[in-house]
Structure formats: structure tokens, C-alpha cells
PDB file of C-alpha atoms in Angstrom:
ATOM      1  CA  MET O 486     -42.065 -10.405   6.854  1.00 32.00           C
ATOM      2  CA  ARG O 487     -42.685 -12.384  10.012  1.00 38.00           C
ATOM      3  CA  ALA O 488     -41.219 -15.825  10.403  1.00 39.00           C
ATOM      4  CA  ALA O 489     -43.069 -18.747  11.902  1.00 38.00           C
ATOM      5  CA  VAL O 490     -42.733 -19.075  15.665  1.00 41.00           C
ATOM      6  CA  ARG O 491     -40.644 -22.065  16.677  1.00 42.00           C
ATOM      7  CA  PRO O 492     -42.881 -25.045  17.517  1.00 39.00           C
ATOM      8  CA  LEU O 493     -41.244 -25.571  20.931  1.00 40.00           C
ATOM      9  CA  LEU O 494     -41.756 -22.442  22.989  1.00 43.00           C
ATOM     10  CA  HIS O 495     -40.185 -23.578  26.262  1.00 45.00           C
ATOM     11  CA  TYR O 496     -36.450 -23.860  26.795  1.00 45.00           C
ATOM     12  CA  PHE O 497     -34.788 -24.915  30.023  1.00 44.00           C
ATOM     13  CA  ILE O 498     -31.538 -23.938  31.662  1.00 46.00           C
ATOM     14  CA  THR O 499     -32.396 -25.707  34.914  1.00 49.00           C
ATOM     15  CA  PRO O 500     -35.862 -26.755  36.131  1.00 48.00           C
ATOM     16  CA  SER O 501     -36.093 -23.502  38.125  1.00 56.00           C
ATOM     17  CA  LEU O 502     -34.780 -21.220  35.349  1.00 70.00           C
ATOM     18  CA  GLN O 503     -37.209 -21.708  32.500  1.00 83.00           C
ATOM     19  CA  PHE O 504     -37.581 -19.064  29.831  1.00 90.00           C
ATOM     20  CA  GLN O 505     -40.091 -18.847  27.033  1.00 91.00           C
ATOM     21  CA  ILE O 506     -40.206 -17.279  23.586  1.00 94.00           C
ATOM     22  CA  ILE O 507     -43.661 -15.800  23.032  1.00 94.00           C
ATOM     23  CA  ASP O 508     -43.034 -13.983  19.737  1.00 95.00           C
ATOM     24  CA  GLU O 509     -40.386 -14.239  17.045  1.00 95.00           C
ATOM     25  CA  SER O 510     -39.602 -12.957  13.564  1.00 95.00           C
ATOM     26  CA  ASP O 511     -36.546 -12.942  11.320  1.00 94.00           C
ATOM     27  CA  ASP O 512     -35.432  -9.740  13.063  1.00 96.00           C
ATOM     28  CA  TYR O 513     -36.279 -10.126  16.745  1.00 96.00           C
ATOM     29  CA  ALA O 514     -37.597 -12.354  19.519  1.00 96.00           C
ATOM     30  CA  VAL O 515     -39.575 -11.580  22.667  1.00 97.00           C
ATOM     31  CA  VAL O 516     -38.524 -13.688  25.652  1.00 96.00           C
ATOM     32  CA  VAL O 517     -40.175 -14.146  29.051  1.00 95.00           C
ATOM     33  CA  LYS O 518     -37.325 -14.056  31.580  1.00 95.00           C
ATOM     34  CA  PRO O 519     -37.966 -15.828  34.893  1.00 92.00           C
ATOM     35  CA  PRO O 520     -36.675 -14.467  38.194  1.00 90.00           C
ATOM     36  CA  PHE O 521     -33.102 -15.350  39.251  1.00 87.00           C
ATOM     37  CA  LEU O 522     -31.872 -15.773  35.665  1.00 90.00           C
ATOM     38  CA  LEU O 523     -29.037 -13.386  34.816  1.00 91.00           C
ATOM     39  CA  ILE O 524     -29.217 -11.494  31.536  1.00 92.00           C
ATOM     40  CA  HIS O 525     -25.440 -11.272  30.954  1.00 89.00           C
ATOM     41  CA  PRO O 526     -22.425 -12.913  32.635  1.00 82.00           C
ATOM     42  CA  THR O 527     -21.160 -10.957  35.638  1.00 78.00           C
ATOM     43  CA  LYS O 528     -18.096 -13.067  36.438  1.00 75.00           C
ATOM     44  CA  PRO O 529     -16.305 -16.072  34.873  1.00 77.00           C
ATOM     45  CA  ASP O 530     -17.791 -18.702  37.183  1.00 76.00           C
ATOM     46  CA  GLY O 531     -19.759 -20.694  34.622  1.00 75.00           C
ATOM     47  CA  THR O 532     -23.161 -19.357  35.676  1.00 81.00           C
ATOM     48  CA  ARG O 533     -25.571 -19.748  32.804  1.00 85.00           C
ATOM     49  CA  THR O 534     -27.221 -16.610  31.471  1.00 92.00           C
ATOM     50  CA  LEU O 535     -30.043 -15.729  29.119  1.00 93.00           C
ATOM     51  CA  TRP O 536     -27.551 -14.257  26.630  1.00 92.00           C
ATOM     52  CA  GLN O 537     -25.523 -17.480  26.492  1.00 91.00           C
ATOM     53  CA  GLU O 538     -28.604 -19.651  26.103  1.00 91.00           C
ATOM     54  CA  LEU O 539     -29.957 -17.465  23.308  1.00 94.00           C
ATOM     55  CA  ARG O 540     -26.651 -17.701  21.456  1.00 93.00           C
ATOM     56  CA  GLY O 541     -27.012 -21.461  21.508  1.00 91.00           C
ATOM     57  CA  LEU O 542     -30.669 -21.340  20.537  1.00 92.00           C
ATOM     58  CA  PHE O 543     -30.034 -18.977  17.620  1.00 93.00           C
ATOM     59  CA  ALA O 544     -26.802 -20.633  16.465  1.00 93.00           C
ATOM     60  CA  PHE O 545     -28.113 -20.879  12.897  1.00 92.00           C
ATOM     61  CA  GLU O 546     -28.834 -17.151  12.754  1.00 92.00           C
ATOM     62  CA  LEU O 547     -25.386 -16.359  14.173  1.00 94.00           C
ATOM     63  CA  ALA O 548     -23.704 -18.616  11.604  1.00 94.00           C
ATOM     64  CA  ALA O 549     -25.568 -16.734   8.870  1.00 92.00           C
ATOM     65  CA  GLY O 550     -24.132 -13.394  10.017  1.00 93.00           C
ATOM     66  CA  GLY O 551     -26.692 -12.404  12.639  1.00 93.00           C
ATOM     67  CA  GLN O 552     -26.102 -11.303  16.203  1.00 93.00           C
ATOM     68  CA  ILE O 553     -27.814 -11.481  19.585  1.00 94.00           C
ATOM     69  CA  SER O 554     -28.439  -8.053  21.138  1.00 95.00           C
ATOM     70  CA  ILE O 555     -30.577  -7.779  24.262  1.00 95.00           C
ATOM     71  CA  VAL O 556     -32.420  -4.464  23.993  1.00 94.00           C
ATOM     72  CA  ASN O 557     -33.829  -4.077  27.516  1.00 92.00           C
ATOM     73  CA  ARG O 558     -32.235  -5.516  30.630  1.00 88.00           C
ATOM     74  CA  LEU O 559     -33.885  -6.785  33.788  1.00 91.00           C
ATOM     75  CA  ASP O 560     -32.310  -7.301  37.208  1.00 87.00           C
ATOM     76  CA  ARG O 561     -31.521 -10.839  38.350  1.00 85.00           C
ATOM     77  CA  GLU O 562     -34.624 -11.188  40.545  1.00 85.00           C
ATOM     78  CA  THR O 563     -36.960  -9.448  38.076  1.00 91.00           C
ATOM     79  CA  SER O 564     -39.169 -11.420  35.706  1.00 93.00           C
ATOM     80  CA  GLY O 565     -40.675  -9.995  32.541  1.00 95.00           C
ATOM     81  CA  LEU O 566     -40.407  -9.503  28.798  1.00 96.00           C
ATOM     82  CA  VAL O 567     -36.998  -9.084  27.171  1.00 96.00           C
ATOM     83  CA  LEU O 568     -36.690  -7.810  23.600  1.00 97.00           C
ATOM     84  CA  VAL O 569     -33.877  -9.459  21.628  1.00 97.00           C
ATOM     85  CA  ALA O 570     -32.592  -8.185  18.273  1.00 97.00           C
ATOM     86  CA  LYS O 571     -31.232 -10.866  15.931  1.00 96.00           C
ATOM     87  CA  LYS O 572     -29.607  -8.507  13.420  1.00 96.00           C
ATOM     88  CA  ALA O 573     -27.311  -5.497  13.763  1.00 95.00           C
ATOM     89  CA  ASP O 574     -29.633  -3.112  11.910  1.00 96.00           C
ATOM     90  CA  THR O 575     -32.576  -4.241  14.044  1.00 97.00           C
ATOM     91  CA  ALA O 576     -30.567  -3.577  17.202  1.00 96.00           C
ATOM     92  CA  ARG O 577     -29.761  -0.077  15.931  1.00 96.00           C
ATOM     93  CA  ARG O 578     -33.421   0.658  15.189  1.00 96.00           C
ATOM     94  CA  PHE O 579     -34.513  -0.516  18.626  1.00 95.00           C
ATOM     95  CA  GLY O 580     -31.704   1.535  20.181  1.00 93.00           C
ATOM     96  CA  ILE O 581     -32.929   4.681  18.444  1.00 94.00           C
ATOM     97  CA  LEU O 582     -36.482   4.018  19.621  1.00 94.00           C
ATOM     98  CA  MET O 583     -35.199   3.635  23.192  1.00 88.00           C
ATOM     99  CA  GLN O 584     -33.278   6.917  22.976  1.00 86.00           C
ATOM    100  CA  ARG O 585     -36.363   8.691  21.657  1.00 89.00           C
ATOM    101  CA  ARG O 586     -38.485   7.093  24.412  1.00 86.00           C
ATOM    102  CA  GLN O 587     -40.767   5.540  21.818  1.00 90.00           C
ATOM    103  CA  LEU O 588     -40.572   2.108  23.441  1.00 89.00           C
ATOM    104  CA  LYS O 589     -42.804   2.102  26.508  1.00 89.00           C
ATOM    105  CA  LYS O 590     -41.922  -0.069  29.494  1.00 92.00           C
ATOM    106  CA  GLU O 591     -44.069  -0.850  32.527  1.00 95.00           C
ATOM    107  CA  TYR O 592     -43.270  -2.835  35.660  1.00 96.00           C
ATOM    108  CA  LEU O 593     -45.272  -4.297  38.533  1.00 97.00           C
ATOM    109  CA  ALA O 594     -43.789  -4.331  42.023  1.00 96.00           C
ATOM    110  CA  ILE O 595     -45.001  -5.313  45.489  1.00 96.00           C
ATOM    111  CA  VAL O 596     -43.995  -2.638  47.986  1.00 96.00           C
ATOM    112  CA  TRP O 597     -44.221  -2.121  51.725  1.00 94.00           C
ATOM    113  CA  GLY O 598     -47.160  -0.075  52.989  1.00 95.00           C
ATOM    114  CA  TRP O 599     -50.251   1.592  51.569  1.00 96.00           C
ATOM    115  CA  PRO O 600     -49.505   4.814  49.671  1.00 97.00           C
ATOM    116  CA  ALA O 601     -51.699   7.797  50.498  1.00 96.00           C
ATOM    117  CA  TRP O 602     -51.958   8.496  46.752  1.00 97.00           C
ATOM    118  CA  GLU O 603     -53.495   6.635  43.825  1.00 98.00           C
ATOM    119  CA  SER O 604     -50.894   7.906  41.352  1.00 98.00           C
ATOM    120  CA  THR O 605     -47.801  10.065  41.624  1.00 98.00           C
ATOM    121  CA  LEU O 606     -44.790  11.214  39.621  1.00 98.00           C
ATOM    122  CA  VAL O 607     -41.324  11.154  41.185  1.00 98.00           C
ATOM    123  CA  ASP O 608     -38.952  13.598  39.493  1.00 98.00           C
ATOM    124  CA  ALA O 609     -35.599  13.182  41.244  1.00 98.00           C
ATOM    125  CA  ALA O 610     -32.097  13.015  39.760  1.00 98.00           C
ATOM    126  CA  LEU O 611     -29.988   9.924  40.508  1.00 98.00           C
ATOM    127  CA  ASP O 612     -26.264   9.489  41.054  1.00 97.00           C
ATOM    128  CA  ARG O 613     -23.952   6.811  42.434  1.00 95.00           C
ATOM    129  CA  GLN O 614     -23.994   7.095  46.215  1.00 94.00           C
ATOM    130  CA  ARG O 615     -20.250   6.595  46.726  1.00 92.00           C
ATOM    131  CA  LYS O 616     -19.584   9.869  44.916  1.00 94.00           C
ATOM    132  CA  HIS O 617     -21.286  11.757  47.743  1.00 95.00           C
ATOM    133  CA  GLN O 618     -21.351   9.592  50.873  1.00 91.00           C
ATOM    134  CA  HIS O 619     -20.223   6.218  52.176  1.00 87.00           C
ATOM    135  CA  SER O 620     -21.750   3.006  50.912  1.00 85.00           C
ATOM    136  CA  ALA O 621     -20.376  -0.513  51.081  1.00 83.00           C
ATOM    137  CA  ILE O 622     -22.058  -1.240  47.733  1.00 88.00           C
ATOM    138  CA  TRP O 623     -20.306   0.223  44.694  1.00 85.00           C
ATOM    139  CA  LEU O 624     -23.333   0.279  42.375  1.00 89.00           C
ATOM    140  CA  LYS O 625     -25.808   1.721  44.903  1.00 92.00           C
ATOM    141  CA  GLN O 626     -27.617   4.821  43.649  1.00 96.00           C
ATOM    142  CA  MET O 627     -29.089   7.762  45.522  1.00 96.00           C
ATOM    143  CA  ILE O 628     -31.147  10.868  44.858  1.00 97.00           C
ATOM    144  CA  HIS O 629     -28.809  13.815  44.365  1.00 97.00           C
ATOM    145  CA  PRO O 630     -29.280  17.129  42.531  1.00 96.00           C
ATOM    146  CA  SER O 631     -26.006  16.710  40.611  1.00 96.00           C
ATOM    147  CA  GLY O 632     -27.086  13.361  39.196  1.00 97.00           C
ATOM    148  CA  ALA O 633     -28.787  12.448  35.925  1.00 97.00           C
ATOM    149  CA  PRO O 634     -32.452  13.469  35.511  1.00 97.00           C
ATOM    150  CA  ALA O 635     -34.880  10.664  36.342  1.00 97.00           C
ATOM    151  CA  GLN O 636     -38.671  10.463  36.311  1.00 97.00           C
ATOM    152  CA  THR O 637     -40.957   7.581  37.268  1.00 98.00           C
ATOM    153  CA  GLU O 638     -44.749   7.470  37.290  1.00 98.00           C
ATOM    154  CA  PHE O 639     -46.392   5.215  39.890  1.00 98.00           C
ATOM    155  CA  ARG O 640     -49.973   3.939  40.101  1.00 98.00           C
ATOM    156  CA  VAL O 641     -51.549   1.853  42.857  1.00 98.00           C
ATOM    157  CA  GLU O 642     -53.071  -1.331  41.434  1.00 98.00           C
ATOM    158  CA  LYS O 643     -54.050  -3.013  44.701  1.00 96.00           C
ATOM    159  CA  ARG O 644     -53.662  -2.728  48.484  1.00 96.00           C
ATOM    160  CA  PHE O 645     -53.628  -5.846  50.634  1.00 95.00           C
ATOM    161  CA  VAL O 646     -52.502  -7.224  53.995  1.00 93.00           C
ATOM    162  CA  ARG O 647     -50.664 -10.324  55.153  1.00 85.00           C
ATOM    163  CA  SER O 648     -51.355 -11.856  58.543  1.00 71.00           C
ATOM    164  CA  LEU O 649     -48.323 -12.178  60.818  1.00 64.00           C
ATOM    165  CA  GLY O 650     -49.711 -15.020  62.902  1.00 58.00           C
ATOM    166  CA  THR O 651     -51.706 -18.200  62.592  1.00 46.00           C
ATOM    167  CA  ALA O 652     -54.608 -16.870  64.651  1.00 42.00           C
ATOM    168  CA  GLN O 653     -57.363 -15.039  62.800  1.00 44.00           C
ATOM    169  CA  PRO O 654     -56.569 -11.320  63.174  1.00 40.00           C
ATOM    170  CA  GLU O 655     -59.163  -8.825  64.293  1.00 42.00           C
ATOM    171  CA  ARG O 656     -60.737  -7.208  61.240  1.00 42.00           C
ATOM    172  CA  VAL O 657     -61.313  -3.458  61.125  1.00 39.00           C
ATOM    173  CA  LEU O 658     -62.342  -1.034  58.401  1.00 37.00           C
ATOM    174  CA  THR O 659     -59.596   1.354  57.377  1.00 40.00           C
ATOM    175  CA  HIS O 660     -60.247   4.380  55.185  1.00 37.00           C
ATOM    176  CA  VAL O 661     -57.574   4.942  52.549  1.00 39.00           C
ATOM    177  CA  GLU O 662     -57.236   8.419  51.091  1.00 37.00           C
ATOM    178  CA  GLY O 663     -58.676   8.616  47.604  1.00 35.00           C
ATOM    179  CA  GLY O 664     -60.449   5.263  47.765  1.00 37.00           C
ATOM    180  CA  ALA O 665     -63.172   3.206  49.377  1.00 35.00           C
ATOM    181  CA  PRO O 666     -62.769   1.808  52.909  1.00 36.00           C
ATOM    182  CA  HIS O 667     -60.527  -1.241  53.075  1.00 40.00           C
ATOM    183  CA  GLU O 668     -60.819  -4.074  55.553  1.00 41.00           C
ATOM    184  CA  ASP O 669     -57.593  -4.077  57.546  1.00 43.00           C
ATOM    185  CA  ALA O 670     -56.220  -6.620  59.990  1.00 40.00           C
ATOM    186  CA  ARG O 671     -54.593  -5.747  63.267  1.00 42.00           C
ATOM    187  CA  GLY O 672     -51.499  -7.874  63.659  1.00 49.00           C
ATOM    188  CA  SER O 673     -50.840  -7.778  59.917  1.00 63.00           C
ATOM    189  CA  GLU O 674     -48.477  -6.099  57.468  1.00 91.00           C
ATOM    190  CA  LYS O 675     -49.660  -3.817  54.681  1.00 94.00           C
ATOM    191  CA  PHE O 676     -48.470  -4.167  51.098  1.00 96.00           C
ATOM    192  CA  SER O 677     -49.375  -2.657  47.728  1.00 97.00           C
ATOM    193  CA  LEU O 678     -49.078  -3.728  44.118  1.00 97.00           C
ATOM    194  CA  ILE O 679     -47.641  -0.770  42.205  1.00 98.00           C
ATOM    195  CA  ARG O 680     -47.420  -0.168  38.461  1.00 98.00           C
ATOM    196  CA  ALA O 681     -44.208   1.704  37.639  1.00 98.00           C
ATOM    197  CA  ILE O 682     -43.769   3.563  34.350  1.00 97.00           C
ATOM    198  CA  PRO O 683     -40.235   4.954  33.973  1.00 95.00           C
ATOM    199  CA  HIS O 684     -39.855   7.995  31.730  1.00 94.00           C
ATOM    200  CA  THR O 685     -36.056   7.698  31.877  1.00 92.00           C
ATOM    201  CA  GLY O 686     -33.775   4.686  32.164  1.00 90.00           C
ATOM    202  CA  ARG O 687     -31.336   5.193  35.048  1.00 93.00           C
ATOM    203  CA  THR O 688     -29.701   2.404  37.033  1.00 92.00           C
ATOM    204  CA  HIS O 689     -32.039   1.123  39.781  1.00 95.00           C
ATOM    205  CA  GLN O 690     -34.368   4.035  39.031  1.00 97.00           C
ATOM    206  CA  ILE O 691     -37.650   2.419  40.090  1.00 97.00           C
ATOM    207  CA  ARG O 692     -36.126   0.911  43.227  1.00 95.00           C
ATOM    208  CA  VAL O 693     -34.547   4.176  44.394  1.00 97.00           C
ATOM    209  CA  HIS O 694     -37.617   6.279  43.649  1.00 98.00           C
ATOM    210  CA  LEU O 695     -39.943   3.903  45.505  1.00 97.00           C
ATOM    211  CA  ALA O 696     -37.630   3.769  48.516  1.00 96.00           C
ATOM    212  CA  SER O 697     -37.363   7.574  48.507  1.00 96.00           C
ATOM    213  CA  ILE O 698     -41.123   7.971  48.972  1.00 96.00           C
ATOM    214  CA  GLY O 699     -41.293   5.444  51.791  1.00 95.00           C
ATOM    215  CA  HIS O 700     -42.435   2.356  49.875  1.00 96.00           C
ATOM    216  CA  PRO O 701     -39.399   0.165  49.097  1.00 95.00           C
ATOM    217  CA  ILE O 702     -39.871  -2.989  47.062  1.00 95.00           C
ATOM    218  CA  VAL O 703     -40.367  -6.108  49.166  1.00 91.00           C
ATOM    219  CA  GLY O 704     -37.184  -8.185  49.103  1.00 85.00           C
ATOM    220  CA  ASP O 705     -34.945  -5.387  47.809  1.00 89.00           C
ATOM    221  CA  LYS O 706     -31.552  -6.196  49.325  1.00 87.00           C
ATOM    222  CA  ILE O 707     -29.960  -2.827  48.491  1.00 89.00           C
ATOM    223  CA  TYR O 708     -32.693  -0.238  49.018  1.00 90.00           C
ATOM    224  CA  GLY O 709     -34.661  -2.124  51.651  1.00 84.00           C
ATOM    225  CA  PRO O 710     -34.127  -1.952  55.417  1.00 76.00           C
ATOM    226  CA  ASP O 711     -30.455  -3.015  55.461  1.00 76.00           C
ATOM    227  CA  GLU O 712     -27.883  -2.923  52.643  1.00 74.00           C
ATOM    228  CA  GLN O 713     -25.863  -5.561  54.533  1.00 74.00           C
ATOM    229  CA  LEU O 714     -28.370  -8.087  53.186  1.00 75.00           C
ATOM    230  CA  TYR O 715     -26.913  -7.539  49.720  1.00 74.00           C
ATOM    231  CA  LEU O 716     -23.362  -8.076  50.973  1.00 70.00           C
ATOM    232  CA  ARG O 717     -24.438 -11.298  52.669  1.00 74.00           C
ATOM    233  CA  PHE O 718     -26.110 -12.406  49.443  1.00 68.00           C
ATOM    234  CA  ILE O 719     -22.872 -11.827  47.519  1.00 69.00           C
ATOM    235  CA  GLU O 720     -21.040 -14.045  50.013  1.00 71.00           C
ATOM    236  CA  THR O 721     -23.582 -16.833  50.513  1.00 69.00           C
ATOM    237  CA  GLY O 722     -26.177 -16.614  47.747  1.00 67.00           C
ATOM    238  CA  TRP O 723     -29.817 -17.152  48.624  1.00 61.00           C
ATOM    239  CA  THR O 724     -30.410 -18.651  52.061  1.00 61.00           C
ATOM    240  CA  CYS O 725     -33.620 -19.425  53.968  1.00 61.00           C
ATOM    241  CA  GLU O 726     -32.999 -16.382  56.158  1.00 60.00           C
ATOM    242  CA  LEU O 727     -32.561 -14.040  53.186  1.00 53.00           C
TER     243      LEU O 727
END
């Protein structure tokens, strides 16, 4: 039986870290996570997280013997829906569905460049890079045949350009394989909106697979042009330059 949704749907951690509950029952809740909000604590520095805030929000359920289990995790900068189990048996059921791949997940990402394809499947095993070659980042993954199997389906939703200057760029028609001619701009950068459908759930799977086919996610500090950006972020946090 479904419970009534709480009358106040918006909860605030800080003005820039707002999350929203869009569906709720006695057994689960569906939360919209904003970018830059951590799911779980990563170090004891007092940084607020979605998990901590949900424990406060569902204090009554916890006091009655419930629990807060976050079923699917999103990276710090990623926004999207997070499924939260409020009971142990519900968490187990969702876990079984995840193992059987009966819970479908889709992501949207803005990437560099215009793919030559409209859809593609990347089937490439992933492993931690430090096991095979140097990396200054412990958690960085790489494609390697000895790694865990990983598959991601990609579909192009939109191709677009961004002007690099204030002057109006010269417009030209560019033919994109598999589609109608697109108006391009000389003196501009090309980007695409990609729908990613992972068939497995490896660490950084979508990010590594996109980078491996020449279309890294815009703003990716690890798999973008320079992994030193991630190390600088760890030291300084977000800056105007980053």
C-alpha cells in the first residue's frame, strides 16, 4: 500500500544543494539529487551528504526499526534520480533486481565532439589503472582485457556548437554521417548530448567508455584532457579556472 507523499517536497542542505522527493511509499522514496551533493560521506570533515540528510528526514521511520539504504549511487557532480529503500527487506528486493539487471538506468551526458554514429555499443572490460600502469589517481579505471566485463549502449540525442568568440561566426553546412546536414560554425566547438544505457555497473563505466571512443564528458576531471585537474580539485575544491 502506498503512503501519502509528504506535503513539503523540497528540502534544503544549503541554497545550492537542494534535493527533492518526487515519490514516496512506506517502503521506498525517489529523490532528485542535485549536482555537487555527495551521496555518502567520504571523509570526516563535516560535509553534509544526501545519506545524512535522509536519516534526519526519515528519523521516525528509523526509530520504528527502518533503515536508509541508497540503492543506486551517483557521482558528486551528477544529478538525477536516487532510489532509497526505507526497510531492510525492500533493500534486499531492490538489490536482487539490480543483480538480475531488471532495474533499468539511463543517463544523459554532454560530450566533446560529434560522433560519426547515431547509436553504438561499447563492450570493453574495465580494471583499475594502477594495476597495469602508472596513474596518480588511485580510483582511475581503464579498459583492460583482464578486467570485469562492461557494456554500455550510447545514443546521440542532439549535436550542437558553442561559439568561442563574441563575433558572429561564419555559418556553414556540415553533413553528419547518418543524419541531415547540420549548420556548423567556424570558430566554434562541437558538442553532443548522449543518452547512455549501461548494461553492467562498473566504476566510472560510462565515463571510461565515452573517453575510449573519443568523446569524453565535458568537465570530466579524471578522464578528460588532463588528470591533474582532479588532483588540483582535491587540493583546492572548485575554482573559477576549474
